[in-house]
Structures are given as structure tokens and as C-alpha cells.
XYZ file of C-alpha atoms in Angstrom:
254
model
C 79.971 104.662 107.252
C 82.533 103.875 104.926
C 82.370 100.520 103.288
C 85.853 99.856 105.115
C 85.310 100.863 108.543
C 82.334 100.447 111.035
C 80.836 102.910 113.569
C 80.069 100.920 116.960
C 78.519 102.049 120.136
C 80.223 101.225 123.180
C 77.290 99.094 125.096
C 79.643 98.092 128.223
C 82.653 98.557 129.831
C 83.644 96.180 132.244
C 86.579 95.753 134.556
C 88.495 92.267 133.670
C 91.724 92.683 136.275
C 93.928 95.320 137.604
C 94.302 97.838 135.172
C 92.471 96.035 132.058
C 88.978 96.984 130.770
C 86.912 95.218 128.365
C 84.766 97.007 125.954
C 81.571 95.659 124.502
C 80.952 96.754 120.897
C 77.404 96.526 118.803
C 76.138 98.131 115.368
C 75.414 101.800 115.905
C 72.691 101.269 113.758
C 71.730 98.015 114.646
C 71.921 94.357 112.640
C 74.453 92.056 112.493
C 78.242 92.580 112.566
C 80.651 91.373 109.949
C 82.034 87.871 110.561
C 85.773 87.888 111.955
C 88.165 84.548 112.967
C 90.028 83.672 115.687
C 93.012 86.087 115.750
C 91.334 88.925 114.135
C 92.085 92.661 115.844
C 90.145 95.712 115.278
C 91.999 99.447 114.574
C 90.470 101.630 116.775
C 90.466 105.419 116.161
C 90.322 106.078 119.995
C 89.468 109.839 120.981
C 92.293 112.243 120.263
C 93.043 110.670 116.677
C 94.969 107.421 118.224
C 94.380 104.621 115.689
C 95.147 101.279 117.753
C 95.005 97.909 116.921
C 92.888 95.735 119.714
C 92.461 92.171 119.389
C 88.981 90.632 119.173
C 88.510 88.034 122.214
C 85.078 87.261 121.894
C 83.818 83.918 119.875
C 83.848 84.188 116.421
C 80.345 82.393 116.386
C 78.786 85.788 117.980
C 77.787 87.894 115.247
C 76.153 90.376 117.717
C 79.191 92.394 119.164
C 82.519 92.532 119.314
C 84.573 92.134 122.716
C 87.918 93.794 123.128
C 90.219 94.439 125.995
C 92.602 97.372 127.056
C 95.738 97.662 129.182
C 95.988 100.941 130.766
C 100.019 101.470 130.193
C 101.190 104.827 131.746
C 104.518 104.620 129.546
C 102.838 104.299 126.392
C 101.887 106.547 123.462
C 98.503 107.540 124.775
C 96.084 105.355 123.173
C 95.764 102.764 126.136
C 94.998 106.230 128.230
C 92.525 107.450 126.002
C 90.389 104.591 126.379
C 90.733 104.075 129.563
C 89.790 107.756 130.728
C 87.608 109.222 128.129
C 85.548 106.300 126.274
C 82.216 105.633 128.273
C 79.198 103.134 127.436
C 76.874 104.793 124.822
C 80.045 106.581 122.872
C 80.213 105.368 118.855
C 84.128 104.433 117.941
C 84.946 104.277 114.084
C 86.722 101.132 113.432
C 88.141 99.337 110.447
C 86.553 95.559 109.660
C 87.776 92.659 111.161
C 91.493 91.667 110.012
C 93.591 88.639 110.888
C 97.158 88.450 110.996
C 97.122 85.645 113.336
C 95.169 83.093 111.951
C 94.144 79.463 113.758
C 95.440 77.350 111.236
C 94.346 73.464 111.210
C 95.968 70.856 113.591
C 95.413 67.968 115.279
C 95.940 69.672 118.741
C 96.852 73.090 120.169
C 99.065 74.631 122.671
C 98.400 78.368 123.747
C 100.877 80.211 126.145
C 99.421 83.796 126.758
C 100.775 86.311 129.145
C 98.847 89.340 130.422
C 97.235 91.423 127.795
C 98.328 88.980 125.345
C 95.314 86.546 126.195
C 93.230 88.428 123.978
C 93.524 86.250 120.862
C 93.565 83.183 122.727
C 90.544 84.018 124.460
C 88.874 83.917 120.955
C 91.059 80.988 120.043
C 89.731 79.162 123.418
C 86.333 79.732 122.224
C 86.150 78.114 118.969
C 88.520 75.356 119.709
C 86.035 74.293 122.125
C 83.639 74.138 120.279
C 84.984 72.692 117.318
C 85.608 70.081 120.053
C 90.009 70.282 119.074
C 92.519 69.415 121.466
C 93.516 72.242 123.200
C 94.930 74.004 126.509
C 95.816 77.142 127.081
C 98.990 78.104 129.848
C 98.142 81.769 131.068
C 101.117 83.988 132.618
C 100.774 86.611 135.218
C 102.431 87.929 138.072
C 98.887 87.548 140.009
C 95.607 86.477 139.803
C 94.579 90.524 140.659
C 96.602 90.962 137.253
C 94.804 87.564 135.461
C 91.922 89.173 132.743
C 88.602 86.910 132.170
C 89.990 84.979 135.283
C 86.456 84.273 136.127
C 85.683 82.899 132.488
C 88.541 80.936 132.412
C 88.106 78.982 135.395
C 84.512 78.277 134.422
C 82.854 74.906 134.047
C 83.187 76.146 129.994
C 86.960 75.452 130.040
C 87.590 72.961 132.735
C 90.318 71.194 132.232
C 91.795 73.223 129.681
C 93.492 76.152 131.307
C 96.529 76.550 133.567
C 97.324 79.618 135.542
C 100.891 80.421 136.450
C 101.426 83.211 138.741
C 104.802 84.450 139.221
C 104.648 87.136 141.925
C 106.718 89.216 139.583
C 109.613 86.365 139.847
C 109.969 84.519 136.182
C 111.914 81.433 138.135
C 108.708 80.801 139.633
C 106.425 81.015 136.687
C 106.070 78.663 133.607
C 108.526 76.184 132.826
C 108.190 76.950 129.284
C 111.467 74.294 128.392
C 110.121 71.776 130.340
C 106.172 72.504 128.698
C 107.662 72.465 124.687
C 110.017 69.274 125.257
C 107.594 66.971 123.786
C 105.150 67.304 120.614
C 102.490 65.776 119.685
C 102.300 64.989 115.929
C 99.976 67.612 114.712
C 100.016 69.692 117.305
C 100.791 73.579 117.170
C 101.841 76.444 119.372
C 100.482 80.216 119.213
C 101.981 82.622 121.923
C 101.215 86.306 122.657
C 102.609 88.167 125.486
C 105.275 90.149 126.762
C 109.028 89.930 124.872
C 110.412 87.826 127.554
C 107.696 85.304 127.472
C 108.319 84.836 123.733
C 111.675 84.634 123.783
C 111.717 81.661 125.705
C 108.814 80.233 123.886
C 111.035 80.929 120.864
C 114.251 79.755 122.520
C 112.475 76.051 123.762
C 110.756 75.805 120.151
C 114.223 75.564 118.565
C 115.780 73.908 121.314
C 113.461 71.219 121.076
C 113.539 70.947 117.602
C 109.974 72.391 116.841
C 108.925 72.900 113.062
C 109.025 76.401 112.600
C 105.798 76.414 110.660
C 103.987 74.976 113.891
C 105.021 77.629 116.131
C 103.042 81.246 115.668
C 104.100 84.367 117.230
C 101.540 87.799 117.938
C 103.651 90.990 119.016
C 102.025 94.125 120.765
C 105.460 95.788 120.475
C 108.364 96.242 118.857
C 110.579 94.751 122.061
C 108.277 91.448 121.661
C 108.864 91.487 117.868
C 112.514 91.519 118.371
C 112.302 88.703 120.807
C 110.723 86.641 117.867
C 112.730 87.144 115.754
C 115.559 86.704 117.549
C 117.085 89.973 116.535
C 117.725 93.553 118.587
C 115.709 96.490 117.862
C 117.453 98.971 116.229
C 116.673 102.511 115.034
C 116.298 103.452 111.473
C 116.192 106.645 108.939
C 112.420 106.965 107.600
C 112.617 108.678 104.399
C 109.622 110.715 102.948
C 109.753 109.593 99.052
C 108.088 113.026 98.015
C 110.667 115.683 99.281
C 113.598 113.064 100.185
C 113.189 114.719 103.999
C 114.686 112.038 106.505
C 113.747 111.726 110.342
C 115.467 109.293 112.607
C 113.018 106.647 114.131
C 114.507 105.229 117.736
C 114.452 101.584 118.605
C 111.030 100.841 119.842
């Protein structure tokens, strides 16, 4: 095992919702795992040579395991299908060390907004905030209860009064009213959002409309479309140039 990588054994695979499996990963040779902070992810070398990033969704206080969740995407590049179809309990996966590009910064209170598989970094944050006793509330948006990952855990007494589920049945007009949610702000509150592009765009627009300070609003995008939704700019193609040879290759939007 290289110093900048980990060998992790798949100890358990659990169905969390329609099309979503969680993977409990433990050290292949025993011992404790490197610590991580809420909002961190692993680069996982998926069978078939796919390097993919998956958020850690368990409590950062845990040192004996990492937990990730993967949503099968039939239209993706193959990484999620490989995880669902080829990874089994007992397999050993090579991963990076935990890295955090979505840190949970200090605040007097937190509004967490998650959509679909975007719950994964938020769940780790919820564990940490609950332990700290910091005021927080999670709004979790999905199409239906059956497509709501970690629903039993989030509805358990451990998170009583802290989580609100929003099921829109495929019609966004029936879902969370983001503008109303963010119309008022208590001093020192931060917003964290992760989910599909339309939800992230709605949160961005609402925070601009209601004059939230930009430094108090935080996003993590799982796709190029979601990145564009955060920035407010259209996703465009580009030309990639190989510096050593000068060869160019077109990279389409997305």
C-alpha cells in the first residue's frame, strides 16, 4: 500500500434506496483508518480502471470504517455500474486518502439542503453537528420515499426534529419551496447544498435574491451540469491541448 493510497476491504454492501447501495469499507490489514472531516471524499479505483470520487457519509468520529454510497447511473460513464455489478463483499479496493473540498466551516447555525445522492456529504455533516450540539436542519429532496437514501436513519430518534423530507413525485413545483426557506437568515447561519443541478440553481438564485453573503453559501457539485448551475454560466465545450505534442482534442459540454 503506497503512502498516498489505502487498501480497503468491502465489509458490507447495503441497499439504501432504489438504485443506491452503500459500501462499508475497512482496512484490509486491520487497524485504524486515517481521520477525515465532514464533507470529505475518497477517490476509488473501481473495477475496470474507473477512478471515481465518492463522499464519505459516516460520522467523522469513527476510525474503524468509511461509508460511501453509490447511485447506479445507466447513462453514466460506467463507474457506478461497475460498483453495483462487480464489487462484492470481501473485495479489496484501492482508494486515495480522504480529501475535503467541501469543508464544514464554523457557524452559529446551518441549513443543509440535499437532493438525491447529494445526501452523502450532508449525512456526515449531520452526524458531526448533532454531536457538537450546533443548531442545524436538513431539508432532503427526493422523488419518493423509496428513492430516499438513509431514510430510516434520518427519521430515527437520533435526528428527531432536525430533518424534513420533501417528495415531489417528479414535479418540482410540489417540492421544497427554496425561496421561502431562505427568505430569512439568522445571523451566523451557513447554507450547504449538494444535489442535482435544478436544486442547486434554485438555492443559488434564492440566496442571491435574499442577499445572503456569498461566503456563507457552500455547494458541492457531482456533475458538470451542477457546476454550471452553481456558477450561473452555461456549460460549454473546449479544446484540450497536450503540451508535450501540441495535439488537440475537443471536449464537448458535460
